[in-house]
PDB file of C-alpha atoms in Angstrom:
ATOM      1  CA  MET A 130       0.000   0.000   0.000  1.00  0.00           C
ATOM      2  CA  LYS A 131       2.893   2.323   0.835  1.00  0.00           C
ATOM      3  CA  ASN A 132       4.443   1.670  -2.588  1.00  0.00           C
ATOM      4  CA  TYR A 133       1.085   2.318  -4.232  1.00  0.00           C
ATOM      5  CA  LYS A 134       0.801   5.700  -2.547  1.00  0.00           C
ATOM      6  CA  LEU A 135       4.410   6.491  -3.432  1.00  0.00           C
ATOM      7  CA  PHE A 136       3.722   5.578  -7.057  1.00  0.00           C
ATOM      8  CA  ILE A 137       0.600   7.752  -7.172  1.00  0.00           C
ATOM      9  CA  VAL A 138       2.464  10.711  -5.656  1.00  0.00           C
ATOM     10  CA  SER A 139       5.360  10.286  -8.085  1.00  0.00           C
ATOM     11  CA  LEU A 140       2.958   9.954 -11.020  1.00  0.00           C
ATOM     12  CA  PHE A 141       1.160  13.084  -9.837  1.00  0.00           C
ATOM     13  CA  LEU A 142       4.431  15.004  -9.443  1.00  0.00           C
ATOM     14  CA  THR A 143       5.588  13.893 -12.866  1.00  0.00           C
ATOM     15  CA  SER A 144       2.310  15.059 -14.331  1.00  0.00           C
ATOM     16  CA  ILE A 145       2.527  18.452 -12.653  1.00  0.00           C
ATOM     17  CA  PHE A 146       6.108  19.073 -13.688  1.00  0.00           C
ATOM     18  CA  SER A 147       5.520  17.863 -17.221  1.00  0.00           C
ATOM     19  CA  PHE A 148       2.730  20.401 -17.713  1.00  0.00           C
ATOM     20  CA  GLY A 149       5.237  23.162 -17.092  1.00  0.00           C
ATOM     21  CA  GLN A 150       7.566  21.828 -19.755  1.00  0.00           C
ATOM     22  CA  ASN A 151       7.368  22.691 -23.405  1.00  0.00           C
ATOM     23  CA  GLY A 152       8.068  20.605 -26.424  1.00  0.00           C
ATOM     24  CA  PRO A 153       8.817  16.903 -26.754  1.00  0.00           C
ATOM     25  CA  LEU A 154       8.892  16.034 -23.056  1.00  0.00           C
ATOM     26  CA  ARG A 155       5.423  17.428 -22.497  1.00  0.00           C
ATOM     27  CA  GLU A 156       4.111  15.620 -25.577  1.00  0.00           C
ATOM     28  CA  HIS A 157       5.734  12.376 -24.415  1.00  0.00           C
ATOM     29  CA  PHE A 158       3.992  12.559 -21.029  1.00  0.00           C
ATOM     30  CA  LYS A 159       0.713  13.494 -22.676  1.00  0.00           C
ATOM     31  CA  GLN A 160       0.928  10.421 -24.915  1.00  0.00           C
ATOM     32  CA  LYS A 161       1.798   8.202 -21.938  1.00  0.00           C
ATOM     33  CA  LYS A 162      -1.120   9.597 -19.975  1.00  0.00           C
ATOM     34  CA  GLU A 163      -3.521   8.957 -22.860  1.00  0.00           C
ATOM     35  CA  LYS A 164      -2.185   5.413 -23.289  1.00  0.00           C
ATOM     36  CA  ILE A 165      -2.659   4.683 -19.581  1.00  0.00           C
ATOM     37  CA  LYS A 166      -6.174   6.110 -19.715  1.00  0.00           C
ATOM     38  CA  ALA A 167      -7.070   3.918 -22.700  1.00  0.00           C
ATOM     39  CA  LEU A 168      -5.676   0.845 -20.940  1.00  0.00           C
ATOM     40  CA  LYS A 169      -7.647   1.727 -17.822  1.00  0.00           C
ATOM     41  CA  VAL A 170     -10.876   2.135 -19.797  1.00  0.00           C
ATOM     42  CA  ALA A 171     -10.387  -1.263 -21.438  1.00  0.00           C
ATOM     43  CA  PHE A 172      -9.436  -2.909 -18.156  1.00  0.00           C
ATOM     44  CA  ILE A 173     -12.391  -1.544 -16.196  1.00  0.00           C
ATOM     45  CA  THR A 174     -14.838  -2.256 -19.006  1.00  0.00           C
ATOM     46  CA  THR A 175     -13.665  -5.874 -19.080  1.00  0.00           C
ATOM     47  CA  GLU A 176     -13.523  -6.308 -15.305  1.00  0.00           C
ATOM     48  CA  LEU A 177     -17.028  -4.912 -14.824  1.00  0.00           C
ATOM     49  CA  ASP A 178     -18.335  -6.719 -17.889  1.00  0.00           C
ATOM     50  CA  LEU A 179     -20.165  -3.550 -18.921  1.00  0.00           C
ATOM     51  CA  THR A 180     -22.848  -3.769 -21.539  1.00  0.00           C
ATOM     52  CA  SER A 181     -22.710  -1.148 -24.283  1.00  0.00           C
ATOM     53  CA  ASP A 182     -25.668   0.653 -22.657  1.00  0.00           C
ATOM     54  CA  GLU A 183     -24.000   0.602 -19.229  1.00  0.00           C
ATOM     55  CA  ALA A 184     -20.697   1.789 -20.699  1.00  0.00           C
ATOM     56  CA  ALA A 185     -22.399   4.674 -22.520  1.00  0.00           C
ATOM     57  CA  LYS A 186     -23.890   5.896 -19.230  1.00  0.00           C
ATOM     58  CA  PHE A 187     -20.980   4.963 -16.960  1.00  0.00           C
ATOM     59  CA  TRP A 188     -17.987   6.548 -18.709  1.00  0.00           C
ATOM     60  CA  PRO A 189     -19.210  10.161 -18.752  1.00  0.00           C
ATOM     61  CA  ILE A 190     -19.916   9.951 -15.005  1.00  0.00           C
ATOM     62  CA  TYR A 191     -16.595   8.240 -14.315  1.00  0.00           C
ATOM     63  CA  ASN A 192     -14.573  10.688 -16.425  1.00  0.00           C
ATOM     64  CA  ALA A 193     -16.211  13.705 -14.757  1.00  0.00           C
ATOM     65  CA  PHE A 194     -15.436  12.160 -11.362  1.00  0.00           C
ATOM     66  CA  GLU A 195     -11.806  11.510 -12.306  1.00  0.00           C
ATOM     67  CA  ASP A 196     -11.375  15.071 -13.615  1.00  0.00           C
ATOM     68  CA  LYS A 197     -12.876  16.653 -10.497  1.00  0.00           C
ATOM     69  CA  GLN A 198     -10.872  14.352  -8.231  1.00  0.00           C
ATOM     70  CA  LEU A 199      -7.649  15.304 -10.020  1.00  0.00           C
ATOM     71  CA  GLU A 200      -8.528  18.984  -9.715  1.00  0.00           C
ATOM     72  CA  ILE A 201      -9.047  18.668  -5.948  1.00  0.00           C
ATOM     73  CA  LYS A 202      -5.816  16.695  -5.536  1.00  0.00           C
ATOM     74  CA  LYS A 203      -3.882  19.294  -7.535  1.00  0.00           C
ATOM     75  CA  GLN A 204      -5.249  22.071  -5.310  1.00  0.00           C
ATOM     76  CA  LYS A 205      -4.334  20.093  -2.210  1.00  0.00           C
ATOM     77  CA  PHE A 206      -0.840  19.332  -3.433  1.00  0.00           C
ATOM     78  CA  LYS A 207      -0.213  22.854  -4.708  1.00  0.00           C
ATOM     79  CA  ALA A 208      -1.240  24.375  -1.383  1.00  0.00           C
ATOM     80  CA  TYR A 209       0.954  21.916   0.462  1.00  0.00           C
ATOM     81  CA  LEU A 210       3.971  22.601  -1.763  1.00  0.00           C
ATOM     82  CA  GLU A 211       3.555  26.364  -1.520  1.00  0.00           C
ATOM     83  CA  ARG A 212       3.507  26.221   2.250  1.00  0.00           C
ATOM     84  CA  THR A 213       6.236  23.620   2.719  1.00  0.00           C
ATOM     85  CA  ASP A 214       8.696  24.698   0.054  1.00  0.00           C
ATOM     86  CA  ALA A 215      12.316  23.847   0.898  1.00  0.00           C
ATOM     87  CA  ASN A 216      11.364  21.963   4.072  1.00  0.00           C
ATOM     88  CA  LEU A 217       9.997  25.026   5.820  1.00  0.00           C
ATOM     89  CA  ILE A 218       7.539  23.044   7.932  1.00  0.00           C
ATOM     90  CA  ASP A 219       9.595  23.663  11.078  1.00  0.00           C
ATOM     91  CA  LYS A 220       9.535  27.372  10.333  1.00  0.00           C
ATOM     92  CA  LEU A 221       5.755  27.605   9.925  1.00  0.00           C
ATOM     93  CA  SER A 222       4.005  29.551  12.644  1.00  0.00           C
ATOM     94  CA  GLU A 223       1.389  27.683  14.613  1.00  0.00           C
ATOM     95  CA  LYS A 224      -1.277  29.773  12.883  1.00  0.00           C
ATOM     96  CA  ASP A 225       0.057  28.925   9.402  1.00  0.00           C
ATOM     97  CA  ALA A 226       0.419  25.241  10.281  1.00  0.00           C
ATOM     98  CA  ALA A 227      -3.148  25.161  11.625  1.00  0.00           C
ATOM     99  CA  SER A 228      -4.359  26.904   8.472  1.00  0.00           C
ATOM    100  CA  LEU A 229      -2.591  24.365   6.291  1.00  0.00           C
ATOM    101  CA  LEU A 230      -4.108  21.488   8.265  1.00  0.00           C
ATOM    102  CA  THR A 231      -7.570  23.030   7.944  1.00  0.00           C
ATOM    103  CA  GLN A 232      -7.093  23.379   4.196  1.00  0.00           C
ATOM    104  CA  MET A 233      -5.899  19.767   3.935  1.00  0.00           C
ATOM    105  CA  GLU A 234      -8.907  18.577   5.944  1.00  0.00           C
ATOM    106  CA  SER A 235     -11.202  20.587   3.706  1.00  0.00           C
ATOM    107  CA  ASN A 236      -9.693  19.013   0.594  1.00  0.00           C
ATOM    108  CA  GLU A 237     -10.051  15.550   2.105  1.00  0.00           C
ATOM    109  CA  ASP A 238     -13.682  16.308   2.916  1.00  0.00           C
ATOM    110  CA  ASP A 239     -14.208  17.561  -0.651  1.00  0.00           C
ATOM    111  CA  LEU A 240     -12.780  14.282  -1.977  1.00  0.00           C
ATOM    112  CA  PHE A 241     -15.011  12.270   0.354  1.00  0.00           C
ATOM    113  CA  GLN A 242     -18.125  14.202  -0.684  1.00  0.00           C
ATOM    114  CA  LEU A 243     -17.161  13.796  -4.342  1.00  0.00           C
ATOM    115  CA  LYS A 244     -16.842  10.026  -3.895  1.00  0.00           C
ATOM    116  CA  LYS A 245     -20.229   9.848  -2.169  1.00  0.00           C
ATOM    117  CA  LYS A 246     -21.834  11.818  -4.999  1.00  0.00           C
ATOM    118  CA  PHE A 247     -20.082   9.607  -7.564  1.00  0.00           C
ATOM    119  CA  ILE A 248     -21.374   6.405  -5.981  1.00  0.00           C
ATOM    120  CA  SER A 249     -24.843   7.891  -5.726  1.00  0.00           C
ATOM    121  CA  SER A 250     -24.732   8.783  -9.433  1.00  0.00           C
ATOM    122  CA  LEU A 251     -23.575   5.295 -10.344  1.00  0.00           C
ATOM    123  CA  LYS A 252     -26.481   3.673  -8.503  1.00  0.00           C
ATOM    124  CA  GLY A 253     -28.791   4.839 -11.260  1.00  0.00           C
ATOM    125  CA  VAL A 254     -26.530   3.389 -13.950  1.00  0.00           C
ATOM    126  CA  LEU A 255     -25.002   0.167 -12.626  1.00  0.00           C
ATOM    127  CA  PRO A 256     -26.109  -2.599 -10.297  1.00  0.00           C
ATOM    128  CA  SER A 257     -24.530  -2.426  -6.839  1.00  0.00           C
ATOM    129  CA  ASN A 258     -22.311  -5.460  -7.405  1.00  0.00           C
ATOM    130  CA  LYS A 259     -20.678  -3.735 -10.408  1.00  0.00           C
ATOM    131  CA  ILE A 260     -20.100  -0.592  -8.348  1.00  0.00           C
ATOM    132  CA  LEU A 261     -18.308  -2.753  -5.781  1.00  0.00           C
ATOM    133  CA  LYS A 262     -16.334  -4.424  -8.570  1.00  0.00           C
ATOM    134  CA  LEU A 263     -15.260  -0.990  -9.804  1.00  0.00           C
ATOM    135  CA  LYS A 264     -13.235  -0.313  -6.661  1.00  0.00           C
ATOM    136  CA  LYS A 265     -11.572  -3.707  -6.970  1.00  0.00           C
ATOM    137  CA  ALA A 266     -10.883  -3.152 -10.674  1.00  0.00           C
ATOM    138  CA  GLU A 267      -9.274   0.233  -9.986  1.00  0.00           C
ATOM    139  CA  GLU A 268      -7.036  -1.349  -7.353  1.00  0.00           C
ATOM    140  CA  LYS A 269      -6.107  -4.216  -9.675  1.00  0.00           C
ATOM    141  CA  PHE A 270      -5.299  -1.801 -12.477  1.00  0.00           C
ATOM    142  CA  SER A 271      -3.102   0.322 -10.197  1.00  0.00           C
ATOM    143  CA  LYS A 272      -1.239  -2.771  -8.986  1.00  0.00           C
ATOM    144  CA  LYS A 273      -0.789  -3.973 -12.546  1.00  0.00           C
ATOM    145  CA  LEU A 274       0.489  -0.562 -13.658  1.00  0.00           C
ATOM    146  CA  LEU A 275       2.870  -0.385 -10.702  1.00  0.00           C
ATOM    147  CA  GLN A 276       4.167  -3.885 -11.436  1.00  0.00           C
ATOM    148  CA  GLN A 277       4.794  -2.981 -15.079  1.00  0.00           C
ATOM    149  CA  TYR A 278       6.652   0.117 -13.937  1.00  0.00           C
ATOM    150  CA  ARG A 279       8.795  -1.965 -11.562  1.00  0.00           C
ATOM    151  CA  ASP A 280       9.477  -4.575 -14.247  1.00  0.00           C
ATOM    152  CA  LYS A 281      10.481  -1.902 -16.721  1.00  0.00           C
ATOM    153  CA  LYS A 282      12.725  -0.233 -14.147  1.00  0.00           C
ATOM    154  CA  ASN A 283      14.385  -3.542 -13.245  1.00  0.00           C
ATOM    155  CA  ASN A 284      15.021  -4.390 -16.905  1.00  0.00           C
ATOM    156  CA  ARG A 285      17.007  -1.240 -17.546  1.00  0.00           C
TER     157      ARG A 285
END
């Protein structure tokens, strides 16, 4: 689980830094991101055994959820980086540290509320057992992606 979180953070950081780059590097990361997204769509569709009708209703909801979730995580991470640049945590005043914690809690609450709304939206589109399978499929996909990353890294 720790490696999974580390992978997600590193993927997120890579994404953020690549958006600031121009030229081939940015295009390379954009292509990689699109490839991963396409693999994820195929994987989840297969794992959930979505019908064409279910898929047509599911993917717009899922994509909107993913976009909003990414937006909230970017805000959370940006605020954290701005406040803790160059390991300044020890230098934060109690007031600033408390403010940062409040902001982090607010972002976590926003993510929680978003997930609740997402699940509620899915209930009108998918049977409950497929909604449960979705969480498992996302975890399996992340593990598979992480394993491929490790394999690629070890083969260098």
